[in-house]
Every structure is written in structure tokens, then in C-alpha cells.
């Protein structure tokens, strides 16, 4: 396992050298800077795993260092601990309001400093391992109680094919799916749907436009009778953005989701209809799995064609081939997936 790298920004030579020695003895790799300006240069050139930064320094103080690094995508969510000889509450409040993760006054006990570093690194590693927006919201509840966020919230019932929201609508709520399945999609200039996601019980819906503070960028429609919890925009934003590390991870996840969407569009352009139909069936399989031994999805052929990005007739033809191979069973609009490993293995 590679060593964690810590950047120490401290203008007092003796204090800086003592911290470096302590961290190296504790098996950390250490870089150091004698002032804020040099510290910013080093952090941007090679982002560390954590930053220890004094507040009162020449050329650039700790507040300025934190402000600059929080504006850079590569350093915005890095764990940041202030070191200072001043212990007034106003200084503490200012640092924490700017997004610092911890605040240690000098002189400090060695175990106090090492304990704070270990806690921040552990939390950052947990956040970095999260790959889905829904997981990150749930993880945020460890620091901001999501049970309180959901407490006594209004729920709303939607019938199959009811529109939850439309592209261009103003974003007032984030929805949590209590029951049912929701599809999100776009409509092209010819009026055809392109379905790009299926959300299920426990998932959040409409969170991206709330995070980006924009109008809805897609349509959302109930695929079956559903119940959704309504969480007001301000409450959701407070949960997410009150923690600098969590908001930084959201930025990364949204970037990853954009890359994934671009990948899907490339696959639609170059993959065969058979391969795209198989991929769409697996997306539905994952959304419905866990509810039954043989997963059965009730999906219209038009919806499936919207996921595949092709004509309904083409989807029907491919489904007939899969049925002939005994990978699926078809009963009306219901499709039972018998051999998911075969469908997942389709290459062309």
C-alpha cells in the first residue's frame, strides 16, 4: 500500500520541522512549504492526500490558501486541517464556514494531530470509493442525519405513465422513490424518446438539476404505479453542500455521469441493435433484480425501443431471437429473463 502524502504549510521553521518528523515517523510521505503562496503552488502541481495549514502566514494566509484550493476541481475536496496559535471562536467559525475539515490549536498533543489526520483520511477514502449519486446521499447521512431530512415529508402517488416532471420545468424538489419504477428520458426533434435511466425503490430522482441549480434537463415518467417522497430543494442542498468533501465528490460524480452518458451515445452509434437490446435488457434486469428468482419486467416495446434507440419492429425481432434461444420468455408485454449471463455476454 502506498503511503499517504501530506502537505504541511507552516511559516515557523521549528514547528514545521517537528510536524514533518512526527508524520514521517508515522509512515506518511511529507511535503512542506514555508508560506501560503508556495503551499498553493505545491498543492496544485501535485495534489496531496491531506493538507495541514497554518492560518497566520506571510504573503498568503491560510484562509486565502483554502479559498484558492477550493476553486480548483483537483483540490476542492481534499481534507484540509487548520493549524493556529489563536483559539478565539471567531477564527474557528470563519475557518469552518469556509469549508475546513478540522481546526487544531498550537501547541497540540502529538496524538491529537495524528488522530485528526487519520479520521479525515478515513472519511475521504470512504467518500472516494462511492460510485453513485444515491450512495453519496446515503453516505452524507453519516454526517447530516438523512432520517431528519426525510422525517414527516409528504409523499405523492403516481399512476403508470404519469409524468413526474418535464424537461425545462423549474426544480423545486428532489424525489425519493418509495415504491415503483421511474424512467428518465429525452425527446428528439422527431418526437422520439431516448430512455437513458431506470430508477427504482430507494433511489433519488431529479437530484442533478437541484445540485446544478438549474431547470430539469430530462423527462421523468412512472413505468408502474409509484409512490415518491418530496424533499424540498433547500433542505436537500443543505444536506449536500454543508460538507466540502461531499460536495467535491458530487462534482466528480456528475463529471463521471457525463462521461458515462457520452459512452452510451457512442455505443448507440457503433454497437449493433442486437448488442444494444441485450444491454437494455440487462439494465432492466438490474433494476428489477432481487424482487424475484426469475426476473420479469413489464415493459412496452416502445419503451424498450426508446432505451435501445431503434425502431420498435427491430426490438421485437431481436426479442424473438432471444426467445428462440430460450434466454427469455415473453408473455404479452412481460419479459422474463431466464439466462442473464447469456444476454450480458452478447458482443454483437
Coordinates of C-alpha atoms in Angstrom, one line a residue:
X1 CA 0.0 0.0 0.0
X2 CA 1.4 3.4 -1.0
X3 CA 2.0 6.0 1.7
X4 CA -0.5 8.8 2.2
X5 CA 1.1 12.1 1.2
X6 CA 0.6 15.2 3.5
X7 CA 1.4 18.8 2.6
X8 CA 2.4 20.9 5.6
X9 CA 2.1 24.7 5.1
X10 CA 3.7 26.4 8.1
X11 CA 5.9 29.5 8.3
X12 CA 7.6 28.7 11.6
X13 CA 10.7 26.6 10.8
X14 CA 10.8 24.7 14.2
X15 CA 7.1 23.9 14.2
X16 CA 7.2 22.8 10.5
X17 CA 10.2 20.5 11.1
X18 CA 8.7 19.0 14.2
X19 CA 5.5 18.2 12.3
X20 CA 7.5 16.7 9.4
X21 CA 9.4 14.5 11.7
X22 CA 6.3 13.3 13.5
X23 CA 4.5 12.5 10.3
X24 CA 7.4 10.7 8.7
X25 CA 7.8 8.5 11.9
X26 CA 4.1 7.7 11.5
X27 CA 4.7 6.4 8.0
X28 CA 3.4 9.3 6.0
X29 CA 5.1 10.9 3.0
X30 CA 5.5 14.6 3.7
X31 CA 6.0 17.7 1.6
X32 CA 6.3 21.2 3.1
X33 CA 6.0 24.8 2.2
X34 CA 7.2 27.9 4.3
X35 CA 4.3 30.1 3.3
X36 CA 0.8 30.0 1.7
X37 CA 1.9 31.0 -1.8
X38 CA 4.4 28.2 -2.0
X39 CA 1.9 25.8 -0.5
X40 CA -0.7 26.6 -3.2
X41 CA 1.9 26.0 -5.9
X42 CA 2.8 22.6 -4.5
X43 CA -0.8 21.5 -3.9
X44 CA -1.8 22.4 -7.5
X45 CA 1.3 20.8 -9.0
X46 CA 0.9 17.5 -7.1
X47 CA -2.3 17.3 -5.0
X48 CA -1.6 15.6 -1.7
X49 CA -4.0 13.3 0.3
X50 CA -4.4 15.9 3.1
X51 CA -3.2 19.5 3.8
X52 CA -2.1 20.9 7.2
X53 CA -2.1 24.7 7.0
X54 CA -1.2 27.4 9.4
X55 CA -3.5 30.5 9.3
X56 CA -1.3 33.4 10.1
X57 CA 1.5 33.4 7.5
X58 CA 3.3 36.0 5.3
X59 CA 2.4 36.5 1.6
X60 CA -0.8 34.5 1.8
X61 CA -2.7 33.4 4.9
X62 CA -4.4 30.1 5.5
X63 CA -7.8 31.4 4.6
X64 CA -6.6 32.5 1.2
X65 CA -4.9 29.1 0.6
X66 CA -8.2 27.3 1.4
X67 CA -10.2 29.7 -0.8
X68 CA -7.9 29.2 -3.9
X69 CA -7.7 25.4 -3.5
X70 CA -11.5 25.1 -3.1
X71 CA -12.0 26.7 -6.5
X72 CA -9.8 24.1 -8.3
X73 CA -11.5 20.8 -9.2
X74 CA -8.4 18.7 -8.4
X75 CA -8.1 20.1 -4.8
X76 CA -11.6 21.2 -3.9
X77 CA -12.5 18.2 -1.8
X78 CA -9.0 17.4 -0.3
X79 CA -9.1 17.1 3.6
X80 CA -7.9 20.4 5.0
X81 CA -6.9 21.0 8.6
X82 CA -6.1 24.4 10.0
X83 CA -3.2 24.9 12.5
X84 CA -3.1 28.1 14.5
X85 CA -2.0 29.5 17.8
X86 CA -5.1 31.6 18.0
X87 CA -8.1 29.9 19.7
X88 CA -10.8 32.6 19.5
X89 CA -14.2 31.3 18.5
X90 CA -14.5 33.9 15.7
X91 CA -11.4 32.4 14.0
X92 CA -12.7 28.8 14.4
X93 CA -16.1 29.8 13.0
X94 CA -14.5 31.5 10.0
X95 CA -12.3 28.6 9.1
X96 CA -15.1 26.0 9.4
X97 CA -17.6 28.2 7.4
X98 CA -15.1 28.3 4.6
X99 CA -15.0 24.6 4.5
X100 CA -12.1 23.5 6.6
X101 CA -12.5 19.9 7.9
X102 CA -10.8 20.4 11.3
X103 CA -9.1 23.1 13.4
X104 CA -6.2 22.4 15.8
X105 CA -4.7 25.0 18.1
X106 CA -1.0 25.1 18.8
X107 CA 0.6 23.8 20.9
X108 CA -1.1 20.5 20.4
X109 CA -0.5 16.9 21.6
X110 CA 1.0 14.6 19.0
X111 CA -1.8 12.1 19.3
X112 CA -4.4 14.9 18.8
X113 CA -2.8 15.8 15.5
X114 CA -2.3 12.2 14.3
X115 CA -5.9 11.3 15.3
X116 CA -7.4 14.2 13.4
X117 CA -5.3 13.2 10.3
X118 CA -6.4 9.5 10.5
X119 CA -10.1 10.5 10.8
X120 CA -10.0 12.9 7.9
X121 CA -8.2 10.4 5.6
X122 CA -10.6 7.6 6.5
X123 CA -13.6 9.7 5.8
X124 CA -12.1 10.9 2.4
X125 CA -11.3 7.3 1.4
X126 CA -14.9 6.2 2.1
X127 CA -16.3 9.1 0.0
X128 CA -13.8 8.4 -2.8
X129 CA -15.0 4.8 -3.1
X130 CA -18.6 5.8 -3.8
X131 CA -19.6 5.5 -7.4
X132 CA -23.3 6.5 -7.5
X133 CA -25.1 9.7 -6.5
X134 CA -27.6 7.7 -4.4
X135 CA -24.8 6.1 -2.4
X136 CA -23.3 9.5 -1.8
X137 CA -26.5 10.9 -0.5
X138 CA -26.9 7.9 1.9
X139 CA -23.2 8.4 3.0
X140 CA -23.9 12.0 3.7
X141 CA -26.4 10.9 6.3
X142 CA -23.5 9.8 8.4
X143 CA -22.7 13.5 8.9
X144 CA -26.0 15.1 8.4
X145 CA -28.9 12.9 9.5
X146 CA -30.9 11.9 6.4
X147 CA -33.6 10.5 8.7
X148 CA -34.3 14.1 9.8
X149 CA -34.3 15.1 6.1
X150 CA -37.0 12.6 5.3
X151 CA -39.0 13.0 8.5
X152 CA -42.6 13.8 8.0
X153 CA -42.2 14.5 4.3
X154 CA -45.2 14.5 2.0
X155 CA -45.5 11.6 -0.4
X156 CA -47.3 11.6 -3.7
X157 CA -48.9 8.8 -5.7
X158 CA -48.4 8.4 -9.4
X159 CA -50.2 6.1 -11.8
X160 CA -48.4 4.2 -14.6
X161 CA -47.4 6.6 -17.4
X162 CA -47.9 9.7 -15.2
X163 CA -45.3 12.4 -15.9
X164 CA -43.3 13.3 -12.8
X165 CA -41.6 16.3 -14.4
X166 CA -40.8 17.6 -17.8
X167 CA -37.7 19.0 -19.4
X168 CA -37.5 22.7 -18.7
X169 CA -39.6 22.6 -15.5
X170 CA -38.3 24.5 -12.5
X171 CA -36.7 22.3 -9.9
X172 CA -38.5 22.6 -6.6
X173 CA -38.0 19.1 -5.2
X174 CA -35.8 16.0 -5.1
X175 CA -37.8 12.8 -5.1
X176 CA -37.0 9.6 -3.3
X177 CA -38.7 6.6 -4.7
X178 CA -40.7 4.7 -2.0
X179 CA -42.3 2.3 -4.4
X180 CA -42.3 1.8 -8.2
X181 CA -40.0 2.3 -11.2
X182 CA -39.4 5.6 -13.0
X183 CA -37.8 6.2 -16.4
X184 CA -35.9 9.3 -17.3
X185 CA -35.7 10.2 -21.0
X186 CA -35.2 12.9 -23.7
X187 CA -37.3 13.6 -26.7
X188 CA -35.6 14.3 -30.0
X189 CA -36.7 16.7 -32.7
X190 CA -38.8 14.0 -34.4
X191 CA -40.7 13.3 -31.1
X192 CA -39.0 10.0 -30.4
X193 CA -38.0 9.1 -26.8
X194 CA -34.5 8.1 -25.8
X195 CA -34.6 6.4 -22.3
X196 CA -31.3 6.8 -20.5
X197 CA -32.1 5.6 -17.0
X198 CA -34.4 3.5 -14.9
X199 CA -34.7 4.4 -11.2
X200 CA -36.1 2.0 -8.6
X201 CA -37.1 1.9 -4.9
X202 CA -34.7 3.7 -2.7
X203 CA -33.2 5.8 -5.5
X204 CA -33.3 9.6 -5.7
X205 CA -34.8 11.3 -8.7
X206 CA -34.2 14.8 -10.0
X207 CA -31.2 15.4 -7.8
X208 CA -28.9 16.6 -10.6
X209 CA -30.8 19.7 -11.5
X210 CA -31.0 20.6 -7.8
X211 CA -27.3 20.2 -7.4
X212 CA -26.6 22.2 -10.5
X213 CA -29.4 24.7 -9.5
X214 CA -30.9 24.5 -13.0
X215 CA -34.2 23.6 -14.6
X216 CA -35.0 20.0 -15.4
X217 CA -32.8 18.6 -18.1
X218 CA -35.0 15.5 -18.8
X219 CA -38.4 14.0 -18.6
X220 CA -39.4 11.5 -15.8
X221 CA -42.3 9.2 -16.1
X222 CA -43.7 6.4 -13.9
X223 CA -43.3 2.9 -15.5
X224 CA -45.7 1.5 -13.0
X225 CA -47.9 2.7 -10.1
X226 CA -45.4 4.5 -7.9
X227 CA -45.1 6.5 -4.6
X228 CA -42.5 9.3 -4.3
X229 CA -41.3 11.3 -1.3
X230 CA -40.9 15.0 -2.0
X231 CA -37.8 16.7 -0.4
X232 CA -37.7 20.5 -0.8
X233 CA -34.7 21.9 -2.8
X234 CA -33.3 24.0 0.1
X235 CA -33.3 21.1 2.5
X236 CA -31.5 18.8 0.0
X237 CA -28.9 21.4 -0.9
X238 CA -28.2 22.0 2.8
X239 CA -27.6 18.2 3.3
X240 CA -25.2 18.0 0.4
X241 CA -23.3 21.3 0.4
X242 CA -22.8 21.7 4.2
X243 CA -19.8 19.3 3.8
X244 CA -17.0 20.4 1.5
X245 CA -15.8 16.8 0.9
X246 CA -19.2 15.6 0.0
X247 CA -19.9 18.5 -2.4
X248 CA -16.5 17.9 -4.0
X249 CA -17.4 14.2 -4.5
X250 CA -20.7 15.3 -6.1
X251 CA -18.8 17.3 -8.7
X252 CA -16.7 14.3 -9.5
X253 CA -19.7 12.0 -9.8
X254 CA -21.5 14.4 -12.1
X255 CA -18.5 14.6 -14.3
X256 CA -18.3 10.8 -14.3
X257 CA -22.0 10.6 -15.2
X258 CA -21.4 12.9 -18.1
X259 CA -18.6 10.7 -19.4
X260 CA -20.9 7.6 -19.0
X261 CA -23.6 9.3 -21.0
X262 CA -21.1 10.1 -23.8
X263 CA -20.1 6.5 -23.7
X264 CA -23.7 5.4 -24.1
X265 CA -24.1 7.7 -27.1
X266 CA -21.0 6.3 -28.7
X267 CA -22.3 2.7 -28.2
X268 CA -25.6 3.7 -29.7
X269 CA -23.7 4.9 -32.8
X270 CA -21.5 1.9 -33.2
X271 CA -23.0 -1.1 -31.5
X272 CA -25.4 -3.4 -33.3
X273 CA -29.1 -3.3 -32.5
X274 CA -28.7 -6.8 -31.0
X275 CA -26.0 -5.7 -28.6
X276 CA -27.9 -2.6 -27.6
X277 CA -31.1 -4.6 -27.0
X278 CA -29.1 -7.0 -24.8
X279 CA -27.6 -4.1 -22.8
X280 CA -31.0 -2.5 -22.3
X281 CA -32.4 -5.8 -21.1
X282 CA -29.6 -6.0 -18.6
X283 CA -30.3 -2.5 -17.4
X284 CA -33.9 -3.5 -16.7
X285 CA -32.7 -6.8 -15.1
X286 CA -30.5 -4.9 -12.6
X287 CA -33.4 -2.5 -11.8
X288 CA -35.8 -5.4 -11.1
X289 CA -33.4 -8.0 -9.7
X290 CA -33.8 -9.0 -6.1
X291 CA -37.6 -9.0 -6.3
X292 CA -38.0 -12.5 -7.7
X293 CA -36.0 -15.6 -8.7
X294 CA -36.6 -15.2 -12.4
X295 CA -36.7 -11.5 -13.1
X296 CA -39.7 -10.4 -15.0
X297 CA -40.0 -6.9 -16.4
X298 CA -43.3 -5.4 -17.7
X299 CA -42.1 -3.0 -20.3
X300 CA -43.8 -1.8 -23.5
X301 CA -41.9 -2.5 -26.8
X302 CA -42.0 1.3 -27.4
X303 CA -40.2 1.9 -24.1
X304 CA -37.6 -0.8 -24.8
X305 CA -37.1 0.7 -28.3
X306 CA -36.6 4.1 -26.6
X307 CA -33.8 2.5 -24.5
X308 CA -32.2 0.8 -27.4
X309 CA -32.5 3.8 -29.7
X310 CA -34.1 2.0 -32.6
X311 CA -37.5 1.1 -34.2
X312 CA -40.0 -0.9 -32.3
X313 CA -40.0 -3.5 -35.0
X314 CA -36.3 -4.1 -34.7
X315 CA -36.6 -4.7 -30.9
X316 CA -39.4 -7.2 -31.5
X317 CA -37.2 -9.1 -34.0
X318 CA -34.3 -9.3 -31.5
X319 CA -36.6 -10.4 -28.7
X320 CA -37.9 -13.2 -30.9
X321 CA -34.3 -14.3 -31.4
X322 CA -33.6 -14.3 -27.7
X323 CA -36.8 -16.2 -27.1
X324 CA -35.9 -18.8 -29.7
X325 CA -32.5 -19.2 -27.9
X326 CA -34.5 -19.7 -24.6
X327 CA -32.8 -16.8 -23.0
X328 CA -36.1 -15.1 -22.2
X329 CA -39.8 -15.9 -22.1
X330 CA -42.4 -13.5 -23.4
X331 CA -46.0 -13.1 -22.1
X332 CA -47.7 -10.1 -23.5
X333 CA -45.6 -7.1 -22.5
X334 CA -43.8 -9.0 -19.7
X335 CA -40.3 -10.3 -20.4
X336 CA -38.9 -13.0 -18.1
X337 CA -35.1 -13.1 -18.2
X338 CA -34.0 -16.7 -17.9
X339 CA -30.3 -16.6 -18.8
X340 CA -28.9 -13.1 -17.9
X341 CA -25.3 -14.4 -18.3
X342 CA -26.0 -15.2 -22.0
X343 CA -27.6 -11.8 -22.6
X344 CA -24.8 -10.0 -20.8
X345 CA -22.3 -11.9 -23.0
X346 CA -23.7 -10.6 -26.3
X347 CA -20.9 -8.9 -28.2
X348 CA -22.5 -8.0 -31.5

